[in-house]
Amino acid sequence: MIKTEFDYKVDLQNKNILIVMPKFYAYQSKMKEDLIARGANPHFYDEEPEKTKFLIMKNMESIFHKKDAFGKFNRRLTEKILAEMPAGGYDYFLVIRGNVLDEQFVNDIKLKALKAGGKSIYYSWDSFENMRHAGKIGQLFDWRGTFDSVDAANSDMGYELLPLFYSDDFDAEKLEMPTDYKYDYVSVSAFFPFRYRYFKAFKEANPDKKLCLKIYLNPSVYRGKKLKDPKLVKNLDMDIVSFEPFSPEAIRDLCKNSKAVLDLAHEQQQGLTMRTMETLGIKRKLVTNNIYLKDYEFYNETNDVILTDLAAKADEAEKTGDYSAFKLPDADWLDKPYAEDERMRKRYSIHAWIDNLFR
């Protein structure tokens, strides 16, 4: 059991909690630690236990308009949950994303596994347009929330905005901070062509700064792209690309030893990335291309810079050879003291996030 000084607002002592969600880095284990520390009994089930198989099934569904592509999985998952549920059933039923779940599954679990008076909760940590059910599954639950400020504002399905969180691993209060910084800017993320393109542009435009820009390219993905789009992965800059994944601890230490974090989200992404929340937790300055950062209370020009029109700027830079549009903020911004607001910052810890989910 972890020890925490967090002032829990929700009593989950001895509560049986059913959670169906995808495995997403180490965040499932962080949630489990918090719930166990509260005295709860969480039971996790993986929404997509066979990711490659499920990706093929989703493609088949899309191409051939196959109905009930995941019906068999939903029925088996229902049977497994009912066979393994604790005596008396569950006090809470939480689904996160639920991309391959169907209405029958949700209704069966609510009817057969949830106690009378128990609460069902749905949380979307993806934008509606990226999910098969487009957020409609959330209407089957007592409460529904989303990490996406635009979906929360524009949806008529009763969603509340609940941003993501930072874990204790990224809590500045629990970390020993360096007195000297190794980097000016750090960015560690998965390979996407747009990201690699921009990283090369930032490297070109900022020779005066200490940069650590790293992209993890899965070797199997690399081999696939080498066959399908060889130009994309020809002459890769190995100062940027890594074929070895970065552990959460390595990412945290890189961020901790940098004055600022550069976070490049998918260009159509509306909700804030987990890296944004971790940067808030570790009290580092942030440069991002997510224009929706301004929707949040913690946005502050002292700490945050928003980049725009990077695609057009990259087109122009590659045409002219002038990469000045990718110049990152200099020392007058980087070295200005971080604007702190501890009460606000703590509202985005994993402990506060779980309080808000179960409240």
mmCIF file of C-alpha atoms in Angstrom:
data_model
loop_
_atom_site.group_PDB
_atom_site.id
_atom_site.type_symbol
_atom_site.label_atom_id
_atom_site.label_comp_id
_atom_site.label_asym_id
_atom_site.label_seq_id
_atom_site.Cartn_x
_atom_site.Cartn_y
_atom_site.Cartn_z
ATOM 1 C CA MET A 1 0.000 0.000 0.000
ATOM 2 C CA ILE A 2 1.335 3.432 -0.897
ATOM 3 C CA LYS A 3 1.505 6.184 1.668
ATOM 4 C CA THR A 4 0.134 9.539 0.642
ATOM 5 C CA GLU A 5 -0.542 12.835 2.350
ATOM 6 C CA PHE A 6 -3.441 13.557 0.044
ATOM 7 C CA ASP A 7 -6.666 14.603 1.766
ATOM 8 C CA TYR A 8 -9.153 12.209 0.199
ATOM 9 C CA LYS A 9 -12.620 13.656 -0.339
ATOM 10 C CA VAL A 10 -14.357 10.391 -1.251
ATOM 11 C CA ASP A 11 -14.551 7.395 1.098
ATOM 12 C CA LEU A 12 -13.993 4.184 -0.874
ATOM 13 C CA GLN A 13 -13.129 2.006 2.124
ATOM 14 C CA ASN A 14 -14.170 -1.614 1.456
ATOM 15 C CA LYS A 15 -15.904 -0.639 -1.785
ATOM 16 C CA ASN A 16 -15.801 -3.182 -4.605
ATOM 17 C CA ILE A 17 -14.958 -1.397 -7.840
ATOM 18 C CA LEU A 18 -15.179 -2.911 -11.318
ATOM 19 C CA ILE A 19 -12.995 -1.124 -13.874
ATOM 20 C CA VAL A 20 -12.934 -1.898 -17.597
ATOM 21 C CA MET A 21 -10.282 0.081 -19.463
ATOM 22 C CA PRO A 22 -7.398 -0.317 -21.918
ATOM 23 C CA LYS A 23 -3.887 -0.756 -20.610
ATOM 24 C CA PHE A 24 -2.345 2.660 -21.078
ATOM 25 C CA TYR A 25 1.336 2.826 -20.138
ATOM 26 C CA ALA A 26 1.558 2.532 -16.323
ATOM 27 C CA TYR A 27 -1.549 4.577 -15.535
ATOM 28 C CA GLN A 28 -3.700 1.571 -14.698
ATOM 29 C CA SER A 29 -1.236 0.570 -11.961
ATOM 30 C CA LYS A 30 -1.184 4.156 -10.639
ATOM 31 C CA MET A 31 -4.963 4.111 -10.357
ATOM 32 C CA LYS A 32 -4.804 0.763 -8.579
ATOM 33 C CA GLU A 33 -2.269 2.103 -6.058
ATOM 34 C CA ASP A 34 -4.512 5.037 -5.180
ATOM 35 C CA LEU A 35 -7.650 2.905 -4.834
ATOM 36 C CA ILE A 36 -5.926 0.312 -2.648
ATOM 37 C CA ALA A 37 -4.479 3.099 -0.471
ATOM 38 C CA ARG A 38 -8.084 4.218 0.129
ATOM 39 C CA GLY A 39 -9.055 0.711 1.255
ATOM 40 C CA ALA A 40 -11.014 -0.082 -1.923
ATOM 41 C CA ASN A 41 -11.074 -3.437 -3.734
ATOM 42 C CA PRO A 42 -10.502 -2.632 -7.427
ATOM 43 C CA HIS A 43 -10.938 -5.316 -10.092
ATOM 44 C CA PHE A 44 -9.491 -4.415 -13.509
ATOM 45 C CA TYR A 45 -10.412 -5.920 -16.875
ATOM 46 C CA ASP A 46 -8.622 -5.063 -20.097
ATOM 47 C CA GLU A 47 -10.798 -3.585 -22.811
ATOM 48 C CA GLU A 48 -8.403 -4.625 -25.590
ATOM 49 C CA PRO A 49 -6.323 -7.612 -24.430
ATOM 50 C CA GLU A 50 -5.205 -8.458 -27.973
ATOM 51 C CA LYS A 51 -4.386 -5.084 -29.490
ATOM 52 C CA THR A 52 -3.138 -6.293 -32.885
ATOM 53 C CA LYS A 53 -6.136 -8.594 -33.328
ATOM 54 C CA PHE A 54 -8.515 -5.846 -32.256
ATOM 55 C CA LEU A 55 -6.957 -3.382 -34.691
ATOM 56 C CA ILE A 56 -7.523 -5.860 -37.536
ATOM 57 C CA MET A 57 -11.123 -6.391 -36.397
ATOM 58 C CA LYS A 58 -11.769 -2.633 -36.314
ATOM 59 C CA ASN A 59 -10.358 -2.283 -39.829
ATOM 60 C CA MET A 60 -12.525 -5.182 -41.031
ATOM 61 C CA GLU A 61 -15.562 -3.576 -39.412
ATOM 62 C CA SER A 62 -14.839 -0.290 -41.158
ATOM 63 C CA ILE A 63 -14.055 -1.746 -44.583
ATOM 64 C CA PHE A 64 -16.762 -4.424 -44.777
ATOM 65 C CA HIS A 65 -19.352 -2.713 -42.532
ATOM 66 C CA LYS A 66 -19.449 -5.850 -40.423
ATOM 67 C CA LYS A 67 -21.958 -5.504 -37.622
ATOM 68 C CA ASP A 68 -21.331 -6.945 -34.178
ATOM 69 C CA ALA A 69 -17.594 -7.361 -34.871
ATOM 70 C CA PHE A 70 -16.889 -7.384 -31.141
ATOM 71 C CA GLY A 71 -20.042 -9.174 -29.999
ATOM 72 C CA LYS A 72 -18.217 -12.380 -29.106
ATOM 73 C CA PHE A 73 -15.618 -10.469 -27.076
ATOM 74 C CA ASN A 74 -18.338 -8.572 -25.194
ATOM 75 C CA ARG A 75 -20.199 -11.784 -24.337
ATOM 76 C CA ARG A 76 -17.031 -13.503 -23.112
ATOM 77 C CA LEU A 77 -16.024 -10.481 -21.048
ATOM 78 C CA THR A 78 -19.488 -10.393 -19.466
ATOM 79 C CA GLU A 79 -19.247 -14.075 -18.555
ATOM 80 C CA LYS A 80 -15.765 -13.639 -17.068
ATOM 81 C CA ILE A 81 -16.762 -10.628 -14.951
ATOM 82 C CA LEU A 82 -19.894 -12.346 -13.620
ATOM 83 C CA ALA A 83 -17.969 -15.532 -12.817
ATOM 84 C CA GLU A 84 -15.276 -13.648 -10.895
ATOM 85 C CA MET A 85 -17.269 -10.909 -9.164
ATOM 86 C CA PRO A 86 -17.137 -10.622 -5.368
ATOM 87 C CA ALA A 87 -20.043 -11.816 -3.243
ATOM 88 C CA GLY A 88 -22.793 -9.238 -3.302
ATOM 89 C CA GLY A 89 -21.519 -7.551 -6.444
ATOM 90 C CA TYR A 90 -19.879 -4.193 -7.106
ATOM 91 C CA ASP A 91 -20.441 -0.785 -5.541
ATOM 92 C CA TYR A 92 -19.038 1.000 -8.612
ATOM 93 C CA PHE A 93 -18.786 0.135 -12.297
ATOM 94 C CA LEU A 94 -16.260 2.318 -14.141
ATOM 95 C CA VAL A 95 -15.534 2.209 -17.866
ATOM 96 C CA ILE A 96 -12.702 4.239 -19.361
ATOM 97 C CA ARG A 97 -12.977 4.741 -23.130
ATOM 98 C CA GLY A 98 -14.977 1.565 -23.841
ATOM 99 C CA ASN A 99 -14.148 1.688 -27.530
ATOM 100 C CA VAL A 100 -15.124 -1.934 -28.277
ATOM 101 C CA LEU A 101 -17.867 -2.361 -25.688
ATOM 102 C CA ASP A 102 -21.517 -2.572 -26.683
ATOM 103 C CA GLU A 103 -24.806 -1.569 -25.095
ATOM 104 C CA GLN A 104 -25.694 -5.150 -24.177
ATOM 105 C CA PHE A 105 -22.464 -5.540 -22.202
ATOM 106 C CA VAL A 106 -23.054 -2.348 -20.210
ATOM 107 C CA ASN A 107 -26.676 -3.205 -19.452
ATOM 108 C CA ASP A 108 -25.835 -6.781 -18.413
ATOM 109 C CA ILE A 109 -23.112 -5.632 -16.030
ATOM 110 C CA LYS A 110 -25.346 -2.962 -14.503
ATOM 111 C CA LEU A 111 -28.165 -5.475 -14.030
ATOM 112 C CA LYS A 112 -26.201 -8.517 -12.881
ATOM 113 C CA ALA A 113 -22.965 -7.253 -11.300
ATOM 114 C CA LEU A 114 -23.780 -3.814 -9.833
ATOM 115 C CA LYS A 115 -25.356 -3.650 -6.399
ATOM 116 C CA ALA A 116 -28.739 -2.006 -5.970
ATOM 117 C CA GLY A 117 -27.872 1.631 -5.411
ATOM 118 C CA GLY A 118 -24.427 1.155 -6.968
ATOM 119 C CA LYS A 119 -23.067 3.802 -9.326
ATOM 120 C CA SER A 120 -21.985 3.471 -12.951
ATOM 121 C CA ILE A 121 -19.339 5.887 -14.259
ATOM 122 C CA TYR A 122 -17.999 6.496 -17.760
ATOM 123 C CA TYR A 123 -14.848 8.454 -18.635
ATOM 124 C CA SER A 124 -13.558 9.272 -22.093
ATOM 125 C CA TRP A 125 -9.839 9.903 -22.385
ATOM 126 C CA ASP A 126 -10.145 10.060 -26.142
ATOM 127 C CA SER A 127 -12.081 12.500 -28.313
ATOM 128 C CA PHE A 128 -15.508 11.339 -29.458
ATOM 129 C CA GLU A 129 -14.533 11.368 -33.118
ATOM 130 C CA ASN A 130 -11.788 8.796 -32.421
ATOM 131 C CA MET A 131 -14.147 6.233 -30.892
ATOM 132 C CA ARG A 132 -16.507 3.765 -32.549
ATOM 133 C CA HIS A 133 -19.411 4.817 -30.333
ATOM 134 C CA ALA A 134 -18.696 8.581 -30.643
ATOM 135 C CA GLY A 135 -19.390 9.027 -26.929
ATOM 136 C CA LYS A 136 -22.942 7.643 -27.083
ATOM 137 C CA ILE A 137 -22.095 4.731 -24.779
ATOM 138 C CA GLY A 138 -21.629 7.237 -21.962
ATOM 139 C CA GLN A 139 -25.386 7.891 -21.916
ATOM 140 C CA LEU A 140 -25.884 4.426 -20.378
ATOM 141 C CA PHE A 141 -24.045 5.499 -17.196
ATOM 142 C CA ASP A 142 -25.075 7.515 -14.131
ATOM 143 C CA TRP A 143 -22.209 9.978 -14.674
ATOM 144 C CA ARG A 144 -20.092 10.689 -17.710
ATOM 145 C CA GLY A 145 -16.944 12.783 -18.088
ATOM 146 C CA THR A 146 -14.378 13.564 -20.764
ATOM 147 C CA PHE A 147 -10.835 14.914 -20.954
ATOM 148 C CA ASP A 148 -11.781 16.914 -24.071
ATOM 149 C CA SER A 149 -12.882 20.506 -23.397
ATOM 150 C CA VAL A 150 -14.454 20.867 -26.849
ATOM 151 C CA ASP A 151 -16.502 17.670 -26.523
ATOM 152 C CA ALA A 152 -17.642 18.730 -23.054
ATOM 153 C CA ALA A 153 -18.722 22.156 -24.299
ATOM 154 C CA ASN A 154 -20.362 21.070 -27.557
ATOM 155 C CA SER A 155 -21.930 17.708 -26.687
ATOM 156 C CA ASP A 156 -25.610 17.458 -25.780
ATOM 157 C CA MET A 157 -25.027 14.128 -24.031
ATOM 158 C CA GLY A 158 -24.410 15.516 -20.544
ATOM 159 C CA TYR A 159 -20.632 15.163 -20.363
ATOM 160 C CA GLU A 160 -18.639 17.036 -17.743
ATOM 161 C CA LEU A 161 -15.054 18.161 -18.325
ATOM 162 C CA LEU A 162 -12.513 16.305 -16.199
ATOM 163 C CA PRO A 163 -8.912 16.793 -17.372
ATOM 164 C CA LEU A 164 -6.339 14.045 -16.997
ATOM 165 C CA PHE A 165 -3.848 13.886 -14.138
ATOM 166 C CA TYR A 166 -0.244 13.606 -13.077
ATOM 167 C CA SER A 167 0.874 10.697 -10.917
ATOM 168 C CA ASP A 168 3.038 10.880 -7.797
ATOM 169 C CA ASP A 169 6.046 10.115 -10.007
ATOM 170 C CA PHE A 170 5.609 13.602 -11.486
ATOM 171 C CA ASP A 171 4.704 15.425 -8.282
ATOM 172 C CA ALA A 172 7.289 18.149 -7.700
ATOM 173 C CA GLU A 173 6.678 17.974 -3.945
ATOM 174 C CA LYS A 174 7.861 14.361 -3.883
ATOM 175 C CA LEU A 175 10.948 14.791 -6.083
ATOM 176 C CA GLU A 176 14.450 16.079 -5.458
ATOM 177 C CA MET A 177 14.942 18.815 -8.018
ATOM 178 C CA PRO A 178 18.268 19.618 -9.713
ATOM 179 C CA THR A 179 20.054 22.895 -9.043
ATOM 180 C CA ASP A 180 21.444 22.968 -12.596
ATOM 181 C CA TYR A 181 19.500 21.982 -15.676
ATOM 182 C CA LYS A 182 20.981 19.643 -18.268
ATOM 183 C CA TYR A 183 18.586 20.760 -21.022
ATOM 184 C CA ASP A 184 16.643 23.795 -22.120
ATOM 185 C CA TYR A 185 13.948 21.714 -23.813
ATOM 186 C CA VAL A 186 12.994 18.041 -23.611
ATOM 187 C CA SER A 187 10.447 16.112 -25.635
ATOM 188 C CA VAL A 188 9.928 12.340 -25.569
ATOM 189 C CA SER A 189 7.103 10.766 -27.536
ATOM 190 C CA ALA A 190 6.039 8.104 -30.030
ATOM 191 C CA PHE A 191 6.899 8.317 -33.718
ATOM 192 C CA PHE A 192 4.526 10.076 -36.048
ATOM 193 C CA PRO A 193 5.677 11.607 -39.350
ATOM 194 C CA PHE A 194 4.455 15.096 -38.395
ATOM 195 C CA ARG A 195 6.333 14.944 -35.103
ATOM 196 C CA TYR A 196 9.589 13.801 -36.676
ATOM 197 C CA ARG A 197 9.306 16.539 -39.285
ATOM 198 C CA TYR A 198 8.849 19.248 -36.657
ATOM 199 C CA PHE A 199 11.599 17.892 -34.417
ATOM 200 C CA LYS A 200 14.050 18.189 -37.302
ATOM 201 C CA ALA A 201 12.896 21.771 -37.853
ATOM 202 C CA PHE A 202 13.301 22.658 -34.155
ATOM 203 C CA LYS A 203 16.778 21.135 -34.165
ATOM 204 C CA GLU A 204 17.716 23.184 -37.221
ATOM 205 C CA ALA A 205 16.354 26.435 -35.777
ATOM 206 C CA ASN A 206 17.826 26.173 -32.262
ATOM 207 C CA PRO A 207 21.545 25.345 -32.391
ATOM 208 C CA ASP A 208 22.084 27.720 -29.470
ATOM 209 C CA LYS A 209 19.888 25.695 -27.122
ATOM 210 C CA LYS A 210 20.377 22.412 -25.293
ATOM 211 C CA LEU A 211 17.724 20.169 -26.802
ATOM 212 C CA CYS A 212 16.768 16.585 -26.064
ATOM 213 C CA LEU A 213 14.177 15.652 -28.691
ATOM 214 C CA LYS A 214 13.483 11.918 -28.769
ATOM 215 C CA ILE A 215 10.978 9.839 -30.716
ATOM 216 C CA TYR A 216 10.465 6.141 -30.133
ATOM 217 C CA LEU A 217 10.026 4.210 -33.372
ATOM 218 C CA ASN A 218 8.958 0.614 -32.840
ATOM 219 C CA PRO A 219 11.257 -1.594 -34.962
ATOM 220 C CA SER A 220 8.281 -3.477 -36.461
ATOM 221 C CA VAL A 221 6.648 -0.173 -37.411
ATOM 222 C CA TYR A 222 9.943 0.922 -38.944
ATOM 223 C CA ARG A 223 10.139 -2.240 -41.045
ATOM 224 C CA GLY A 224 6.563 -1.751 -42.220
ATOM 225 C CA LYS A 225 7.162 1.853 -43.197
ATOM 226 C CA LYS A 226 10.394 0.887 -44.936
ATOM 227 C CA LEU A 227 8.343 -1.345 -47.223
ATOM 228 C CA LYS A 228 5.296 0.901 -47.708
ATOM 229 C CA ASP A 229 6.825 4.388 -47.584
ATOM 230 C CA PRO A 230 10.635 4.085 -47.771
ATOM 231 C CA LYS A 231 11.157 7.839 -48.260
ATOM 232 C CA LEU A 232 9.574 8.487 -44.868
ATOM 233 C CA VAL A 233 12.212 6.524 -42.959
ATOM 234 C CA LYS A 234 15.213 7.080 -45.221
ATOM 235 C CA ASN A 235 18.295 8.642 -43.611
ATOM 236 C CA LEU A 236 16.669 8.944 -40.198
ATOM 237 C CA ASP A 237 18.271 11.374 -37.754
ATOM 238 C CA MET A 238 19.344 8.953 -35.045
ATOM 239 C CA ASP A 239 19.937 11.846 -32.667
ATOM 240 C CA ILE A 240 16.131 12.109 -32.645
ATOM 241 C CA VAL A 241 14.920 8.567 -33.363
ATOM 242 C CA SER A 242 15.282 5.722 -30.870
ATOM 243 C CA PHE A 243 14.411 2.083 -31.507
ATOM 244 C CA GLU A 244 14.409 1.500 -27.743
ATOM 245 C CA PRO A 245 11.370 2.618 -25.720
ATOM 246 C CA PHE A 246 11.783 5.063 -22.850
ATOM 247 C CA SER A 247 10.673 3.967 -19.387
ATOM 248 C CA PRO A 248 8.353 6.281 -17.394
ATOM 249 C CA GLU A 249 11.248 6.852 -14.967
ATOM 250 C CA ALA A 250 13.581 7.868 -17.794
ATOM 251 C CA ILE A 251 10.989 10.282 -19.182
ATOM 252 C CA ARG A 252 10.425 11.786 -15.735
ATOM 253 C CA ASP A 253 14.148 12.283 -15.183
ATOM 254 C CA LEU A 254 14.587 13.939 -18.576
ATOM 255 C CA CYS A 255 11.714 16.325 -17.824
ATOM 256 C CA LYS A 256 13.049 16.990 -14.334
ATOM 257 C CA ASN A 257 16.443 17.962 -15.751
ATOM 258 C CA SER A 258 15.038 20.390 -18.296
ATOM 259 C CA LYS A 259 13.850 23.977 -17.993
ATOM 260 C CA ALA A 260 10.898 23.302 -20.290
ATOM 261 C CA VAL A 261 8.993 20.505 -22.009
ATOM 262 C CA LEU A 262 8.070 20.574 -25.688
ATOM 263 C CA ASP A 263 4.859 18.618 -26.288
ATOM 264 C CA LEU A 264 3.562 18.077 -29.820
ATOM 265 C CA ALA A 265 0.103 16.526 -29.777
ATOM 266 C CA HIS A 266 -1.725 15.094 -32.774
ATOM 267 C CA GLU A 267 -2.670 18.128 -34.807
ATOM 268 C CA GLN A 268 -6.420 17.565 -34.456
ATOM 269 C CA GLN A 269 -6.251 16.683 -30.748
ATOM 270 C CA GLN A 270 -8.455 18.798 -28.527
ATOM 271 C CA GLY A 271 -7.977 17.284 -25.063
ATOM 272 C CA LEU A 272 -4.730 17.834 -23.213
ATOM 273 C CA THR A 273 -2.091 15.115 -23.310
ATOM 274 C CA MET A 274 -0.894 13.273 -20.244
ATOM 275 C CA ARG A 275 2.493 14.916 -20.809
ATOM 276 C CA THR A 276 0.847 18.332 -20.350
ATOM 277 C CA MET A 277 -0.483 17.250 -16.971
ATOM 278 C CA GLU A 278 2.857 15.752 -15.968
ATOM 279 C CA THR A 279 4.574 19.023 -16.869
ATOM 280 C CA LEU A 280 2.144 20.825 -14.570
ATOM 281 C CA GLY A 281 2.836 18.307 -11.801
ATOM 282 C CA ILE A 282 6.608 18.586 -12.052
ATOM 283 C CA LYS A 283 6.399 22.396 -12.394
ATOM 284 C CA ARG A 284 8.148 22.761 -15.727
ATOM 285 C CA LYS A 285 7.427 25.279 -18.433
ATOM 286 C CA LEU A 286 5.520 24.027 -21.458
ATOM 287 C CA VAL A 287 5.660 24.708 -25.194
ATOM 288 C CA THR A 288 2.844 22.968 -27.071
ATOM 289 C CA ASN A 289 0.885 23.047 -30.302
ATOM 290 C CA ASN A 290 -2.425 22.378 -28.525
ATOM 291 C CA ILE A 291 -4.396 25.616 -28.890
ATOM 292 C CA TYR A 292 -7.009 24.380 -26.404
ATOM 293 C CA LEU A 293 -4.596 24.766 -23.500
ATOM 294 C CA LYS A 294 -6.080 28.244 -23.106
ATOM 295 C CA ASP A 295 -9.384 26.649 -22.028
ATOM 296 C CA TYR A 296 -7.857 25.556 -18.731
ATOM 297 C CA GLU A 297 -7.397 27.446 -15.484
ATOM 298 C CA PHE A 298 -3.695 26.622 -15.204
ATOM 299 C CA TYR A 299 -2.763 28.241 -18.535
ATOM 300 C CA ASN A 300 -0.322 31.032 -17.788
ATOM 301 C CA GLU A 301 1.849 32.970 -20.262
ATOM 302 C CA THR A 302 4.725 32.878 -17.778
ATOM 303 C CA ASN A 303 4.714 29.092 -17.889
ATOM 304 C CA ASP A 304 3.140 28.219 -21.240
ATOM 305 C CA VAL A 305 3.698 29.015 -24.918
ATOM 306 C CA ILE A 306 1.323 27.845 -27.658
ATOM 307 C CA LEU A 307 2.646 27.245 -31.165
ATOM 308 C CA THR A 308 0.361 27.556 -34.187
ATOM 309 C CA ASP A 309 0.360 26.705 -37.910
ATOM 310 C CA LEU A 310 3.345 24.382 -37.675
ATOM 311 C CA ALA A 311 2.432 22.513 -40.872
ATOM 312 C CA ALA A 312 2.397 25.700 -42.946
ATOM 313 C CA LYS A 313 5.592 26.901 -41.278
ATOM 314 C CA ALA A 314 7.305 23.592 -42.048
ATOM 315 C CA ASP A 315 6.217 23.797 -45.706
ATOM 316 C CA GLU A 316 7.701 27.289 -45.973
ATOM 317 C CA ALA A 317 10.898 26.375 -44.128
ATOM 318 C CA GLU A 318 11.541 23.353 -46.323
ATOM 319 C CA LYS A 319 10.941 25.441 -49.421
ATOM 320 C CA THR A 320 13.133 28.405 -48.445
ATOM 321 C CA GLY A 321 15.637 26.877 -46.038
ATOM 322 C CA ASP A 322 14.671 29.494 -43.432
ATOM 323 C CA TYR A 323 13.706 27.714 -40.205
ATOM 324 C CA SER A 324 13.426 30.817 -38.030
ATOM 325 C CA ALA A 325 9.687 30.191 -37.515
ATOM 326 C CA PHE A 326 10.725 27.201 -35.368
ATOM 327 C CA LYS A 327 12.848 29.274 -33.014
ATOM 328 C CA LEU A 328 11.955 28.332 -29.430
ATOM 329 C CA PRO A 329 11.626 30.941 -26.660
ATOM 330 C CA ASP A 330 14.958 32.252 -25.398
ATOM 331 C CA ALA A 331 16.339 32.842 -21.908
ATOM 332 C CA ASP A 332 14.099 35.845 -21.202
ATOM 333 C CA TRP A 333 11.166 33.381 -21.014
ATOM 334 C CA LEU A 334 12.997 30.181 -20.054
ATOM 335 C CA ASP A 335 14.769 31.696 -17.055
ATOM 336 C CA LYS A 336 11.841 33.667 -15.715
ATOM 337 C CA PRO A 337 10.713 32.040 -12.423
ATOM 338 C CA TYR A 338 7.925 29.495 -12.739
ATOM 339 C CA ALA A 339 4.562 30.985 -11.702
ATOM 340 C CA GLU A 340 3.344 28.719 -8.901
ATOM 341 C CA ASP A 341 -0.173 28.067 -7.629
ATOM 342 C CA GLU A 342 -0.032 25.039 -5.349
ATOM 343 C CA ARG A 343 -3.735 24.818 -4.528
ATOM 344 C CA MET A 344 -4.583 24.796 -8.207
ATOM 345 C CA ARG A 345 -1.778 22.388 -9.151
ATOM 346 C CA LYS A 346 -2.907 19.790 -6.614
ATOM 347 C CA ARG A 347 -6.365 19.750 -8.177
ATOM 348 C CA TYR A 348 -4.811 17.819 -11.083
ATOM 349 C CA SER A 349 -3.100 15.023 -9.164
ATOM 350 C CA ILE A 350 -4.248 11.449 -9.736
ATOM 351 C CA HIS A 351 -5.772 11.520 -6.235
ATOM 352 C CA ALA A 352 -7.959 14.534 -7.028
ATOM 353 C CA TRP A 353 -8.876 12.971 -10.387
ATOM 354 C CA ILE A 354 -10.124 9.789 -8.687
ATOM 355 C CA ASP A 355 -12.010 11.882 -6.127
ATOM 356 C CA ASN A 356 -13.784 13.633 -8.985
ATOM 357 C CA LEU A 357 -14.541 10.374 -10.800
ATOM 358 C CA PHE A 358 -16.196 8.751 -7.800
ATOM 359 C CA ARG A 359 -17.744 11.853 -6.306
#
